Amino acid sequence: MNLVFLGPPGAGKGTIAALAKDYYQIPHISTGDLFRSNIKNETELGKQVKSILASGGLVPDEVTIAMVRNRLEEKDAARGFILDGFPRTIPQADALEGMAKLDAVVNFVLADEEIIKRLSGRRICKSTGRTYHVVFNPPKKEGIDDETGEPLIQRDDDKPEAIKHRLEVYAASTEPLIDYYRKKGLIVDLDASKSPEEVMRQLASLVKA
Ligand code: AP5
């Protein structure tokens, strides 16, 4: 099963992918997580993209496409994948066509007001990437990761100016992909405003394992 999760920042793609990877038994490949892990490990790629991520802009297509191509060649992706955050531009979608045949493109639909609430309340554990929300999914102890006991942080790109920029970038560069994939008959629309469990139930009924 080869799936793409498409949708605005903060729509819950990463949250649902964490449930869907077990349900479909396929790896969750998030380009945002791959970039953040390179930044944390201070690789050349990490140094190159650090300020782009902090501002909420897009990493150049050729860099992102090469990274995804390498990742899809790893053994675990042979049985399928959930691509979360890729493609994000038409050139990336064209490049993906040459890498794999998709079964569905899941379009997470959520209003801007809800996106802003979700992103401004998101907190993450820097070492594991585990995601929380101060209201919708709080940790057991305020500000502390449930498993590692480390303090939770706010992503640089979840600050108000970067959120605004990410929404503009999404509208200009990524939203056109909805039409691109609808014309190919691949789009599955998901109402992302419900609880994570409900969104996962919707997905399972629309995209059969
Ligand atoms: P990336 O990490 O992909 O960011 P994004 O697409 O903006 O997605 P997010 O991770 O912000 O949101 P999400 O939809 O996964 O929501 P989440 O589940 O966390 O990319 C970051 C950056 O990397 C980009 O800006 C760009 O610079 C670069 N990049 C990445 N891919 C690229 C590409 N292809 N090309 C170029 N550059 C690229 O949920 C959000 C919050 O809501 C959480 O707090 C969560 O707890 C809460 N929540 C989730 N679901 C629910 C629910 N159902 N109900 C209530 N709360 C919920």
Coordinates of N, CA, C and O and ligand atoms in Angstrom, one line a residue, residues 7-16 30-33 35-36 52-54 56-61 64 84-89 92 114 118-119 121-123 131-134 136-137 155 157-158 166 192-197 199, ligand 1:
G7 N -2.0 17.8 3.1 CA -2.9 18.6 3.9 C -2.1 19.7 4.5 O -0.9 19.7 4.6
P8 N -2.9 20.7 5.0 CA -2.2 21.9 5.6 C -1.4 21.6 6.8 O -1.6 20.5 7.4
P9 N -0.4 22.4 7.2 CA 0.3 22.2 8.4 C -0.6 22.1 9.6 O -1.6 22.8 9.7
G10 N -0.3 21.2 10.5 CA -1.1 21.0 11.7 C -2.4 20.3 11.5 O -3.2 20.2 12.4
A11 N -2.7 19.7 10.3 CA -4.0 19.1 10.1 C -4.0 17.7 10.8 O -5.1 17.1 10.8
G12 N -2.9 17.2 11.3 CA -2.9 16.0 12.0 C -2.3 14.8 11.2 O -2.4 13.7 11.5
K13 N -1.5 15.2 10.2 CA -1.0 14.1 9.3 C 0.0 13.2 10.1 O -0.1 12.0 10.0
G14 N 0.8 13.8 10.9 CA 1.8 13.0 11.7 C 1.1 12.2 12.8 O 1.4 11.1 13.0
T15 N 0.1 12.8 13.4 CA -0.7 12.1 14.5 C -1.4 10.9 13.9 O -1.3 9.8 14.5
I16 N -2.0 11.0 12.7 CA -2.8 9.9 12.2 C -1.8 8.9 11.6 O -2.0 7.7 11.6
S30 N 8.2 10.8 7.0 CA 7.8 12.3 7.1 C 9.0 13.1 6.6 O 10.1 13.0 7.3
T31 N 8.9 13.9 5.6 CA 10.0 14.7 5.2 C 10.4 15.7 6.2 O 11.6 16.0 6.5
G32 N 9.4 16.2 6.9 CA 9.7 17.2 8.0 C 10.5 16.5 9.1 O 11.5 17.0 9.6
D33 N 10.2 15.2 9.5 CA 11.0 14.5 10.5 C 12.4 14.2 10.0 O 13.3 14.3 10.8
F35 N 14.1 16.0 7.9 CA 14.9 17.2 7.9 C 15.3 17.6 9.4 O 16.4 17.9 9.7
R36 N 14.3 17.4 10.3 CA 14.6 17.8 11.7 C 15.6 16.8 12.3 O 16.5 17.3 13.1
I52 N 15.6 27.5 6.8 CA 14.4 27.4 5.9 C 13.3 26.8 6.8 O 12.2 27.3 6.8
L53 N 13.6 25.7 7.5 CA 12.5 25.1 8.4 C 12.0 26.1 9.4 O 10.8 26.3 9.6
A54 N 13.0 26.9 10.1 CA 12.6 27.8 11.1 C 11.6 28.9 10.6 O 10.7 29.3 11.3
G56 N 9.6 28.5 8.0 CA 8.3 28.0 7.4 C 8.3 27.9 5.9 O 7.3 27.6 5.3
G57 N 9.5 28.2 5.3 CA 9.6 28.1 3.8 C 9.8 26.7 3.4 O 9.9 25.8 4.2
L58 N 9.9 26.5 2.1 CA 10.1 25.1 1.5 C 11.5 24.9 1.2 O 12.2 25.7 0.6
V59 N 12.0 23.7 1.5 CA 13.4 23.3 1.1 C 13.3 23.1 -0.5 O 12.3 22.7 -1.0
P60 N 14.4 23.5 -1.2 CA 14.4 23.4 -2.7 C 14.0 21.9 -3.1 O 14.4 20.9 -2.5
D61 N 13.3 21.9 -4.2 CA 12.8 20.6 -4.7 C 13.9 19.6 -4.9 O 13.7 18.4 -4.5
T64 N 15.0 18.0 -1.7 CA 13.9 17.1 -1.1 C 13.7 15.8 -1.9 O 13.6 14.8 -1.3
D84 N 4.4 11.4 4.3 CA 3.7 12.5 5.0 C 4.5 13.8 4.8 O 5.7 13.9 5.2
G85 N 3.9 14.8 4.1 CA 4.7 16.0 3.8 C 5.4 16.0 2.5 O 6.1 17.0 2.2
F86 N 5.2 15.0 1.7 CA 5.8 14.9 0.4 C 4.8 14.1 -0.5 O 4.3 13.1 -0.1
P87 N 4.6 14.6 -1.8 CA 5.0 15.8 -2.4 C 4.3 17.1 -1.8 O 3.2 17.0 -1.3
R88 N 5.0 18.2 -2.0 CA 4.5 19.5 -1.6 C 4.4 20.5 -2.7 O 4.0 21.6 -2.5
T89 N 4.9 20.1 -3.9 CA 4.9 21.0 -5.0 C 4.7 20.1 -6.3 O 4.9 18.9 -6.2
Q92 N 7.7 18.1 -7.3 CA 7.9 16.9 -6.4 C 6.9 15.8 -6.8 O 7.3 14.6 -6.8
E114 N -8.9 26.2 13.2 CA -8.5 25.0 13.9 C -7.0 24.7 13.7 O -6.3 24.3 14.7
R118 N -4.3 24.3 16.7 CA -3.5 23.0 16.9 C -2.0 23.3 16.9 O -1.2 22.8 17.7
L119 N -1.6 24.2 16.0 CA -0.1 24.5 15.9 C 0.4 25.3 17.0 O 1.5 25.0 17.6
G121 N -0.6 25.2 20.0 CA -0.6 24.5 21.3 C 0.3 23.2 21.2 O 0.4 22.4 22.1
R122 N 0.9 23.0 20.0 CA 1.7 21.7 19.9 C 3.0 21.8 20.7 O 3.7 22.9 20.7
R123 N 3.4 20.8 21.3 CA 4.7 20.7 22.0 C 5.2 19.3 21.6 O 4.5 18.3 21.4
T131 N 4.6 13.9 19.7 CA 3.9 15.1 19.7 C 2.8 15.2 20.7 O 2.0 14.2 20.9
Y132 N 2.6 16.3 21.3 CA 1.5 16.5 22.3 C 0.8 17.8 21.9 O 1.2 18.6 21.0
H133 N -0.3 18.1 22.6 CA -1.0 19.4 22.5 C -1.4 19.8 23.9 O -1.9 19.0 24.6
V134 N -1.2 21.1 24.2 CA -1.4 21.5 25.6 C -2.9 21.3 26.0 O -3.1 21.1 27.2
F136 N -5.5 19.5 23.6 CA -6.1 18.3 23.0 C -5.4 17.0 23.3 O -6.1 16.0 23.2
N137 N -4.1 17.1 23.7 CA -3.4 15.8 23.9 C -2.3 16.1 24.9 O -1.1 16.0 24.5
R155 N 8.2 23.8 18.5 CA 9.0 23.9 17.3 C 9.1 25.4 16.9 O 8.2 26.2 17.0
D157 N 9.0 26.6 14.0 CA 8.0 27.0 13.0 C 6.6 27.0 13.5 O 5.7 27.1 12.8
D158 N 6.4 26.8 14.8 CA 5.1 26.9 15.4 C 4.9 28.2 16.1 O 3.9 28.5 16.8
R166 N 3.7 29.6 6.8 CA 3.5 28.2 6.3 C 2.1 28.0 5.7 O 2.0 27.3 4.7
A192 N -10.7 16.1 9.0 CA -9.6 16.0 10.0 C -10.0 16.7 11.3 O -9.2 16.8 12.2
S193 N -11.3 17.2 11.4 CA -11.6 18.0 12.5 C -12.0 17.1 13.7 O -12.2 17.6 14.8
K194 N -12.2 15.8 13.5 CA -12.7 14.9 14.6 C -11.5 14.5 15.5 O -10.3 14.8 15.2
S195 N -11.8 13.6 16.4 CA -10.7 13.2 17.3 C -9.7 12.2 16.5 O -10.2 11.7 15.5
P196 N -8.5 12.1 16.9 CA -7.6 11.2 16.2 C -8.2 9.8 15.9 O -8.0 9.3 14.8
E197 N -8.8 9.2 16.9 CA -9.4 7.9 16.8 C -10.5 7.9 15.7 O -10.5 7.0 14.9
V199 N -10.8 10.1 13.2 CA -10.2 10.3 11.9 C -9.5 9.0 11.4 O -9.7 8.6 10.2
Ligands
AP5_1 P1 6.4 19.1 8.3 O1 7.0 18.6 9.6 O2 5.9 18.2 7.3 O3 5.3 20.1 8.8 P2 3.8 20.3 8.3 O4 3.3 19.7 7.0 O5 3.6 21.8 8.4 O6 3.0 19.4 9.2 P3 3.1 19.4 10.7 O7 4.1 18.5 11.2 O8 3.2 20.9 11.2 O9 1.6 19.0 11.0 P4 0.8 17.7 11.0 O10 -0.3 17.7 9.9 O11 1.7 16.5 11.0 O12 0.1 17.8 12.4 P5 0.3 17.0 13.8 O13 -0.1 15.6 13.7 O14 1.7 17.3 14.3 O15 7.4 20.1 7.6 C1 8.2 21.0 8.3 C2 9.0 21.8 7.4 O16 9.9 21.0 6.7 C3 8.3 22.6 6.2 O17 7.8 23.8 6.6 C4 9.4 22.7 5.2 O18 10.3 23.7 5.6 C5 10.2 21.4 5.3 N1 9.6 20.4 4.4 C6 9.0 19.2 4.8 N2 8.6 18.5 3.7 C7 9.0 19.3 2.6 C8 8.9 19.1 1.2 N3 8.2 18.0 0.7 N4 9.4 20.0 0.4 C9 10.0 21.1 0.9 N5 10.2 21.4 2.2 C10 9.7 20.4 3.0 O19 -0.8 17.8 14.7 C11 -0.6 19.1 15.0 C12 -1.1 19.4 16.4 O20 -2.5 19.1 16.5 C13 -0.5 18.5 17.5 O21 -0.3 19.2 18.7 C14 -1.5 17.3 17.7 O22 -1.4 16.8 19.1 C15 -2.8 18.0 17.5 N6 -3.8 17.1 16.8 C16 -3.5 16.3 15.8 N7 -4.6 15.7 15.4 C17 -5.6 16.1 16.2 C18 -7.0 15.8 16.3 N8 -7.6 15.0 15.5 N9 -7.7 16.5 17.3 C19 -7.1 17.4 18.1 N10 -5.8 17.7 18.1 C20 -5.1 17.1 17.1

